[in-house]
Amino acid sequence: MDDKWVALTEGDRLSIYRAGVGQCVYDAVFAPCEGGFRITTARMEAGRNDRLDLHSAFLELLITGQILHSPDSDLWARFTTLGGIRALFGS
């Protein structure tokens, strides 16, 4: 997934774009909580809300793996069980 995503932050908001496309795919708002931050609201590109569980796991993977550089094998396993990249993008 390297170099396929662009992440921009403004205040408590994180917006994630597909590189080269210019359209926001995921947008999340964070709030402080015990031990760090948590997502309070999240939205995804129109037409992608058919599999909220799958997109939620993928958003977490982008944040933990690509932004925080802290891959989570349990999260990858959950994402794969939900259908993985093929289910996400139909490829």
JSON list of C-alpha atoms in Angstrom, two decimals:
[
{"chain": "A", "resi": 1, "resn": "MET", "atom": "CA", "xyz": [0.00, 0.00, 0.00]},
{"chain": "A", "resi": 2, "resn": "ASP", "atom": "CA", "xyz": [3.06, 2.26, 0.01]},
{"chain": "A", "resi": 3, "resn": "ASP", "atom": "CA", "xyz": [2.72, 5.47, -2.00]},
{"chain": "A", "resi": 4, "resn": "LYS", "atom": "CA", "xyz": [-0.93, 4.81, -2.83]},
{"chain": "A", "resi": 5, "resn": "TRP", "atom": "CA", "xyz": [-2.34, 7.08, -0.13]},
{"chain": "A", "resi": 6, "resn": "VAL", "atom": "CA", "xyz": [-1.97, 10.69, 0.96]},
{"chain": "A", "resi": 7, "resn": "ALA", "atom": "CA", "xyz": [-2.93, 11.61, 4.51]},
{"chain": "A", "resi": 8, "resn": "LEU", "atom": "CA", "xyz": [-3.59, 15.19, 5.56]},
{"chain": "A", "resi": 9, "resn": "THR", "atom": "CA", "xyz": [-4.41, 16.46, 9.02]},
{"chain": "A", "resi": 10, "resn": "GLU", "atom": "CA", "xyz": [-6.08, 19.67, 10.07]},
{"chain": "A", "resi": 11, "resn": "GLY", "atom": "CA", "xyz": [-6.74, 20.09, 13.77]},
{"chain": "A", "resi": 12, "resn": "ASP", "atom": "CA", "xyz": [-8.50, 16.95, 14.97]},
{"chain": "A", "resi": 13, "resn": "ARG", "atom": "CA", "xyz": [-9.40, 15.76, 11.44]},
{"chain": "A", "resi": 14, "resn": "LEU", "atom": "CA", "xyz": [-7.55, 13.19, 9.32]},
{"chain": "A", "resi": 15, "resn": "SER", "atom": "CA", "xyz": [-8.38, 13.01, 5.61]},
{"chain": "A", "resi": 16, "resn": "ILE", "atom": "CA", "xyz": [-7.03, 10.15, 3.50]},
{"chain": "A", "resi": 17, "resn": "TYR", "atom": "CA", "xyz": [-6.87, 10.43, -0.29]},
{"chain": "A", "resi": 18, "resn": "ARG", "atom": "CA", "xyz": [-5.90, 7.99, -3.03]},
{"chain": "A", "resi": 19, "resn": "ALA", "atom": "CA", "xyz": [-2.61, 9.28, -4.45]},
{"chain": "A", "resi": 20, "resn": "GLY", "atom": "CA", "xyz": [-3.05, 10.88, -7.86]},
{"chain": "A", "resi": 21, "resn": "VAL", "atom": "CA", "xyz": [-6.85, 10.90, -7.71]},
{"chain": "A", "resi": 22, "resn": "GLY", "atom": "CA", "xyz": [-7.43, 13.92, -5.48]},
{"chain": "A", "resi": 23, "resn": "GLN", "atom": "CA", "xyz": [-10.67, 12.65, -3.99]},
{"chain": "A", "resi": 24, "resn": "CYS", "atom": "CA", "xyz": [-11.00, 12.06, -0.26]},
{"chain": "A", "resi": 25, "resn": "VAL", "atom": "CA", "xyz": [-11.73, 8.39, 0.41]},
{"chain": "A", "resi": 26, "resn": "TYR", "atom": "CA", "xyz": [-11.78, 8.45, 4.22]},
{"chain": "A", "resi": 27, "resn": "ASP", "atom": "CA", "xyz": [-12.24, 11.28, 6.70]},
{"chain": "A", "resi": 28, "resn": "ALA", "atom": "CA", "xyz": [-12.00, 10.80, 10.46]},
{"chain": "A", "resi": 29, "resn": "VAL", "atom": "CA", "xyz": [-12.35, 13.11, 13.46]},
{"chain": "A", "resi": 30, "resn": "PHE", "atom": "CA", "xyz": [-10.41, 12.28, 16.63]},
{"chain": "A", "resi": 31, "resn": "ALA", "atom": "CA", "xyz": [-10.88, 13.17, 20.29]},
{"chain": "A", "resi": 32, "resn": "PRO", "atom": "CA", "xyz": [-8.49, 12.65, 23.19]},
{"chain": "A", "resi": 33, "resn": "CYS", "atom": "CA", "xyz": [-9.13, 9.65, 25.40]},
{"chain": "A", "resi": 34, "resn": "GLU", "atom": "CA", "xyz": [-7.26, 7.74, 28.07]},
{"chain": "A", "resi": 35, "resn": "GLY", "atom": "CA", "xyz": [-4.06, 6.46, 26.47]},
{"chain": "A", "resi": 36, "resn": "GLY", "atom": "CA", "xyz": [-4.23, 8.57, 23.31]},
{"chain": "A", "resi": 37, "resn": "PHE", "atom": "CA", "xyz": [-6.97, 9.39, 20.82]},
{"chain": "A", "resi": 38, "resn": "ARG", "atom": "CA", "xyz": [-10.02, 7.68, 19.38]},
{"chain": "A", "resi": 39, "resn": "ILE", "atom": "CA", "xyz": [-12.11, 8.19, 16.28]},
{"chain": "A", "resi": 40, "resn": "THR", "atom": "CA", "xyz": [-15.37, 9.93, 17.16]},
{"chain": "A", "resi": 41, "resn": "THR", "atom": "CA", "xyz": [-16.78, 10.15, 13.63]},
{"chain": "A", "resi": 42, "resn": "ALA", "atom": "CA", "xyz": [-15.70, 8.76, 10.30]},
{"chain": "A", "resi": 43, "resn": "ARG", "atom": "CA", "xyz": [-17.05, 8.95, 6.80]},
{"chain": "A", "resi": 44, "resn": "MET", "atom": "CA", "xyz": [-16.05, 7.45, 3.51]},
{"chain": "A", "resi": 45, "resn": "GLU", "atom": "CA", "xyz": [-16.39, 8.33, -0.13]},
{"chain": "A", "resi": 46, "resn": "ALA", "atom": "CA", "xyz": [-19.94, 8.20, -1.45]},
{"chain": "A", "resi": 47, "resn": "GLY", "atom": "CA", "xyz": [-20.90, 4.77, -2.70]},
{"chain": "A", "resi": 48, "resn": "ARG", "atom": "CA", "xyz": [-18.53, 2.89, -0.39]},
{"chain": "A", "resi": 49, "resn": "ASN", "atom": "CA", "xyz": [-20.83, 2.42, 2.61]},
{"chain": "A", "resi": 50, "resn": "ASP", "atom": "CA", "xyz": [-22.03, -1.04, 1.63]},
{"chain": "A", "resi": 51, "resn": "ARG", "atom": "CA", "xyz": [-19.45, -2.79, 3.86]},
{"chain": "A", "resi": 52, "resn": "LEU", "atom": "CA", "xyz": [-18.92, -0.58, 6.89]},
{"chain": "A", "resi": 53, "resn": "ASP", "atom": "CA", "xyz": [-17.13, -3.36, 8.79]},
{"chain": "A", "resi": 54, "resn": "LEU", "atom": "CA", "xyz": [-14.65, -3.85, 5.95]},
{"chain": "A", "resi": 55, "resn": "HIS", "atom": "CA", "xyz": [-14.00, -0.13, 5.46]},
{"chain": "A", "resi": 56, "resn": "SER", "atom": "CA", "xyz": [-13.65, 0.43, 9.19]},
{"chain": "A", "resi": 57, "resn": "ALA", "atom": "CA", "xyz": [-10.96, -2.26, 9.39]},
{"chain": "A", "resi": 58, "resn": "PHE", "atom": "CA", "xyz": [-9.19, -0.83, 6.33]},
{"chain": "A", "resi": 59, "resn": "LEU", "atom": "CA", "xyz": [-9.22, 2.70, 7.78]},
{"chain": "A", "resi": 60, "resn": "GLU", "atom": "CA", "xyz": [-7.65, 1.30, 10.95]},
{"chain": "A", "resi": 61, "resn": "LEU", "atom": "CA", "xyz": [-5.03, -0.50, 8.85]},
{"chain": "A", "resi": 62, "resn": "LEU", "atom": "CA", "xyz": [-4.16, 2.70, 6.99]},
{"chain": "A", "resi": 63, "resn": "ILE", "atom": "CA", "xyz": [-3.79, 4.61, 10.24]},
{"chain": "A", "resi": 64, "resn": "THR", "atom": "CA", "xyz": [-1.85, 2.00, 12.19]},
{"chain": "A", "resi": 65, "resn": "GLY", "atom": "CA", "xyz": [0.30, 0.62, 9.40]},
{"chain": "A", "resi": 66, "resn": "GLN", "atom": "CA", "xyz": [0.87, 3.45, 6.95]},
{"chain": "A", "resi": 67, "resn": "ILE", "atom": "CA", "xyz": [0.67, 6.52, 9.18]},
{"chain": "A", "resi": 68, "resn": "LEU", "atom": "CA", "xyz": [1.83, 5.26, 12.58]},
{"chain": "A", "resi": 69, "resn": "HIS", "atom": "CA", "xyz": [4.13, 2.56, 11.15]},
{"chain": "A", "resi": 70, "resn": "SER", "atom": "CA", "xyz": [2.81, 0.11, 13.72]},
{"chain": "A", "resi": 71, "resn": "PRO", "atom": "CA", "xyz": [1.36, -2.86, 11.77]},
{"chain": "A", "resi": 72, "resn": "ASP", "atom": "CA", "xyz": [-1.20, -4.98, 13.59]},
{"chain": "A", "resi": 73, "resn": "SER", "atom": "CA", "xyz": [-1.34, -8.65, 12.55]},
{"chain": "A", "resi": 74, "resn": "ASP", "atom": "CA", "xyz": [-4.66, -9.23, 14.36]},
{"chain": "A", "resi": 75, "resn": "LEU", "atom": "CA", "xyz": [-6.20, -6.32, 12.46]},
{"chain": "A", "resi": 76, "resn": "TRP", "atom": "CA", "xyz": [-4.85, -7.73, 9.16]},
{"chain": "A", "resi": 77, "resn": "ALA", "atom": "CA", "xyz": [-6.38, -11.09, 10.04]},
{"chain": "A", "resi": 78, "resn": "ARG", "atom": "CA", "xyz": [-9.77, -9.47, 10.75]},
{"chain": "A", "resi": 79, "resn": "PHE", "atom": "CA", "xyz": [-9.57, -7.48, 7.48]},
{"chain": "A", "resi": 80, "resn": "THR", "atom": "CA", "xyz": [-8.68, -10.64, 5.54]},
{"chain": "A", "resi": 81, "resn": "THR", "atom": "CA", "xyz": [-11.55, -12.56, 7.13]},
{"chain": "A", "resi": 82, "resn": "LEU", "atom": "CA", "xyz": [-13.91, -9.79, 5.99]},
{"chain": "A", "resi": 83, "resn": "GLY", "atom": "CA", "xyz": [-12.73, -10.29, 2.40]},
{"chain": "A", "resi": 84, "resn": "GLY", "atom": "CA", "xyz": [-9.60, -8.14, 2.23]},
{"chain": "A", "resi": 85, "resn": "ILE", "atom": "CA", "xyz": [-8.51, -5.95, -0.67]},
{"chain": "A", "resi": 86, "resn": "ARG", "atom": "CA", "xyz": [-10.53, -7.93, -3.22]},
{"chain": "A", "resi": 87, "resn": "ALA", "atom": "CA", "xyz": [-13.78, -7.27, -1.31]},
{"chain": "A", "resi": 88, "resn": "LEU", "atom": "CA", "xyz": [-12.80, -3.66, -0.71]},
{"chain": "A", "resi": 89, "resn": "PHE", "atom": "CA", "xyz": [-12.00, -2.62, -4.26]},
{"chain": "A", "resi": 90, "resn": "GLY", "atom": "CA", "xyz": [-13.45, -5.48, -6.27]},
{"chain": "A", "resi": 91, "resn": "SER", "atom": "CA", "xyz": [-10.09, -6.37, -7.78]}
]
